[in-house]
Short mmCIF file of C-alpha atoms in Angstrom, two decimals:
data_model
loop_
_atom_site.label_atom_id
_atom_site.label_comp_id
_atom_site.label_asym_id
_atom_site.label_seq_id
_atom_site.Cartn_x
_atom_site.Cartn_y
_atom_site.Cartn_z
CA MET A 1 -17.94 26.72 76.89
CA THR A 2 -14.56 25.24 76.00
CA THR A 3 -11.22 26.91 76.54
CA LEU A 4 -10.85 27.33 72.79
CA GLU A 5 -14.01 29.42 72.62
CA THR A 6 -12.81 31.82 75.29
CA VAL A 7 -9.92 33.21 73.24
CA ARG A 8 -11.10 35.77 70.73
CA LEU A 9 -9.05 37.69 68.20
CA GLU A 10 -9.84 40.95 69.97
CA ASP A 11 -8.35 39.54 73.19
CA THR A 12 -4.92 39.38 71.55
CA ALA A 13 -2.40 41.61 69.78
CA LEU A 14 -4.37 40.91 66.61
CA GLY A 15 -7.27 43.03 67.92
CA PRO A 16 -5.62 46.43 67.36
CA LEU A 17 -4.20 45.26 64.02
CA ALA A 18 -7.69 44.24 62.91
CA GLU A 19 -9.09 47.61 64.00
CA GLN A 20 -6.43 49.30 61.88
CA LYS A 21 -7.57 47.11 58.96
CA ARG A 22 -4.10 45.58 58.71
CA LEU A 23 -5.17 41.92 58.73
CA ARG A 24 -5.73 40.86 55.12
CA ASN A 25 -6.32 37.71 53.07
CA ALA A 26 -6.68 35.45 56.10
CA VAL A 27 -6.60 31.73 55.40
CA LEU A 28 -6.59 30.91 59.13
CA LYS A 29 -7.79 33.14 61.94
CA GLU A 30 -8.82 31.11 64.98
CA PRO A 31 -7.81 29.84 68.43
CA LEU A 32 -4.97 27.32 68.61
CA PRO A 33 -5.00 24.12 70.70
CA LYS A 34 -2.83 25.62 73.45
CA ALA A 35 -5.03 27.55 75.87
CA GLY A 36 -4.80 31.31 75.56
CA THR A 37 -3.33 31.41 72.06
CA PHE A 38 -4.72 32.52 68.72
CA GLY A 39 -3.33 31.80 65.27
CA PHE A 40 -3.25 33.80 62.07
CA ARG A 41 -2.21 33.01 58.51
CA GLY A 42 -2.58 35.79 55.96
CA ASP A 43 -1.09 39.24 55.31
CA ILE A 44 -0.40 42.20 57.60
CA ALA A 45 -0.60 45.55 55.84
CA LEU A 46 2.33 47.85 56.58
CA ALA A 47 1.36 50.91 54.53
CA PHE A 48 -1.83 52.04 52.84
CA GLN A 49 -2.52 53.79 49.57
CA ASP A 50 -4.32 57.11 49.64
CA GLN A 51 -8.02 56.39 49.45
CA VAL A 52 -10.19 58.27 46.98
CA GLY A 53 -13.76 58.57 48.23
CA ASP A 54 -15.18 55.18 49.15
CA GLU A 55 -12.86 53.33 46.80
CA ALA A 56 -11.34 50.29 48.47
CA ARG A 57 -7.68 50.05 47.56
CA PRO A 58 -5.25 47.29 48.50
CA PRO A 59 -2.41 48.15 50.88
CA ALA A 60 0.69 49.77 49.39
CA TYR A 61 2.72 46.87 50.79
CA SER A 62 2.42 44.16 53.42
CA ILE A 63 4.10 41.33 55.25
CA GLU A 64 2.73 38.50 53.14
CA GLN A 65 2.09 34.81 53.87
CA VAL A 66 2.28 35.52 57.60
CA LEU A 67 2.33 32.66 60.11
CA LEU A 68 1.93 33.79 63.70
CA VAL A 69 0.74 32.91 67.16
CA ALA A 70 -0.66 35.58 69.47
CA ASP A 71 -0.72 35.16 73.25
CA ALA A 72 -3.86 36.50 74.91
CA ALA A 73 -2.39 36.74 78.42
CA THR A 74 0.58 38.90 77.44
CA LYS A 75 -0.96 40.62 74.38
CA THR A 76 2.21 39.73 72.49
CA ILE A 77 3.18 37.88 69.32
CA PRO A 78 5.86 35.42 70.47
CA VAL A 79 6.45 33.80 67.06
CA LEU A 80 6.01 35.13 63.53
CA ALA A 81 7.23 34.27 60.05
CA GLY A 82 6.42 36.19 56.89
CA TYR A 83 7.53 37.40 53.47
CA LEU A 84 8.79 40.88 52.58
CA HIS A 85 9.06 41.70 48.89
CA ASN A 86 11.60 44.37 49.86
CA PHE A 87 14.09 44.10 52.73
CA ALA A 88 13.66 47.84 53.36
CA TRP A 89 10.13 47.16 54.62
CA LEU A 90 11.61 45.40 57.65
CA LYS A 91 11.73 48.78 59.40
CA ASP A 92 7.99 49.25 58.79
CA ALA A 93 7.32 45.75 60.09
CA GLY A 94 9.24 46.49 63.27
CA GLU A 95 7.34 49.75 63.79
CA VAL A 96 3.85 48.40 63.05
CA LEU A 97 4.40 45.41 65.35
CA ALA A 98 6.58 47.18 67.95
CA ASP A 99 4.05 46.92 70.79
CA TYR A 100 3.67 43.17 70.34
CA LEU A 101 7.19 41.85 69.78
CA VAL A 102 9.35 40.66 72.69
CA PRO A 103 13.12 40.09 73.08
CA GLU A 104 12.62 36.37 73.69
CA GLY A 105 10.40 36.04 70.62
CA THR A 106 11.20 34.43 67.26
CA TYR A 107 10.68 36.63 64.20
CA VAL A 108 11.64 35.28 60.79
CA PHE A 109 11.35 37.31 57.61
CA PHE A 110 11.98 35.90 54.15
CA ALA A 111 13.04 38.73 51.83
CA ASN A 112 12.90 38.85 48.06
CA ASN A 113 15.86 41.12 47.41
CA ILE A 114 18.78 39.88 49.48
CA ASP A 115 21.69 37.73 48.33
CA PHE A 116 20.61 34.08 48.01
CA LEU A 117 23.64 33.02 50.03
CA LYS A 118 23.12 35.43 52.93
CA THR A 119 21.19 35.19 56.18
CA TYR A 120 21.03 38.00 58.70
CA THR A 121 20.21 38.81 62.29
CA VAL A 122 18.88 42.37 62.32
CA PRO A 123 18.12 44.30 65.54
CA LEU A 124 14.67 45.91 65.50
CA GLY A 125 15.08 47.84 68.75
CA ASN A 126 14.12 47.18 72.38
CA GLY A 127 16.09 43.92 72.38
CA VAL A 128 14.00 42.42 69.58
CA VAL A 129 15.83 40.84 66.63
CA ALA A 130 14.65 39.64 63.24
CA LYS A 131 16.09 36.66 61.41
CA VAL A 132 16.18 37.40 57.69
CA LEU A 133 16.58 34.83 54.92
CA PRO A 134 16.29 34.95 51.12
CA LEU A 135 13.22 33.58 49.36
CA ASP A 136 12.44 33.14 45.69
CA GLU A 137 10.05 30.80 43.90
CA SER A 138 8.92 29.22 47.15
CA THR A 139 6.50 29.93 49.98
CA VAL A 140 6.89 30.98 53.60
CA TRP A 141 5.12 27.80 54.71
CA LYS A 142 7.48 25.51 52.79
CA GLU A 143 10.60 27.41 53.81
CA THR A 144 9.50 27.55 57.45
CA LEU A 145 8.99 23.78 57.47
CA ASP A 146 12.50 23.35 56.07
CA LEU A 147 14.04 25.85 58.48
CA ALA A 148 12.34 24.25 61.49
CA GLY A 149 13.20 20.72 60.34
CA VAL A 150 9.57 19.64 60.00
CA ASP A 151 8.67 16.95 57.47
CA LYS A 152 5.41 17.81 55.72
CA ASN A 153 4.22 14.25 56.31
CA ASP A 154 4.48 14.86 60.07
CA VAL A 155 1.75 17.49 59.88
CA LYS A 156 -0.31 16.13 57.01
CA LYS A 157 -3.10 14.72 59.19
CA MET A 158 -3.27 17.67 61.60
CA SER A 159 -5.96 20.34 61.48
CA GLY A 160 -5.03 23.85 60.33
CA PRO A 161 -4.63 25.22 63.88
CA GLU A 162 -2.68 22.14 64.98
CA LYS A 163 -0.30 22.48 62.02
CA LEU A 164 0.33 26.15 62.67
CA GLU A 165 0.95 25.63 66.37
CA TYR A 166 3.28 22.68 65.83
CA VAL A 167 5.34 24.32 63.09
CA LEU A 168 5.74 27.60 64.99
CA ASP A 169 6.67 25.71 68.17
CA GLN A 170 9.42 23.97 66.21
CA LEU A 171 10.50 27.26 64.64
CA ALA A 172 10.76 28.89 68.07
CA GLY A 173 13.10 26.11 69.15
CA THR A 174 15.29 26.38 66.06
CA ARG A 175 18.76 27.80 66.50
CA MET A 176 19.54 30.48 63.93
CA ASP A 177 23.09 31.75 64.35
CA PHE A 178 23.02 34.28 61.54
CA ALA A 179 25.57 37.08 61.27
CA GLU A 180 24.31 40.33 62.77
CA ILE A 181 24.07 43.42 60.61
CA SER A 182 22.35 46.73 61.11
CA TYR A 183 19.18 47.55 59.22
CA GLU A 184 21.06 50.34 57.43
CA ASP A 185 23.79 47.96 56.27
CA GLY A 186 21.14 45.52 55.10
CA VAL A 187 19.48 48.23 53.02
CA ALA A 188 22.85 49.21 51.55
CA ALA A 189 23.55 45.60 50.56
CA MET A 190 20.10 44.69 49.24
CA GLU A 191 19.56 43.92 45.58
CA PRO A 192 16.83 45.05 43.18
CA GLU A 193 13.45 43.43 43.79
CA ARG A 194 13.01 40.31 41.70
CA ASN A 195 9.90 39.87 39.59
CA ARG A 196 8.01 37.28 41.60
CA ASN A 197 6.10 36.12 38.50
CA GLU A 198 9.08 35.89 36.18
CA ASN A 199 9.66 32.15 36.29
CA ARG A 200 6.17 30.96 37.04
CA PRO A 201 4.52 28.68 34.48
CA VAL A 202 1.74 30.32 32.50
#
């Protein structure tokens, strides 16, 4: 048995999230090259709709396009990037993931409804901070590559797990000196949600 086979999703912080049915639309969910780590690309549900009978309903809202690495030894998520359609959901993200985030971790959220010229550092509690940037008509993957200074050609020939590990390693080493604001001030300053389909070609 190889080292890769010994790390299972349930051995990491993703286990409880999976049990709560929060892991959705996974495009990658497997061990990463570094021993003891597990990667995930997909969505993490933050709130659920009321269910009627056996009807399966999508979550009310989620962190979308998530890129994360989970550490089996510490049961933490040391690096995560994702998209929030509404900045106000940052509080939910902090609460849902509270047991798995660490002060030395890197947590980047791209939000739909903040000023295009603004970037924020927002305390989530217990020494954990989120880095918040605007996003419109792009993807978390593309913006994370840009933020971390990774050329897409550098990762073109890598496997999915190798790409995720490399990009998140670079992101974790990226300096982000964004102005600090409170969550409440961020909510007060946020703009209306933009229609994410408005400018897409038909």
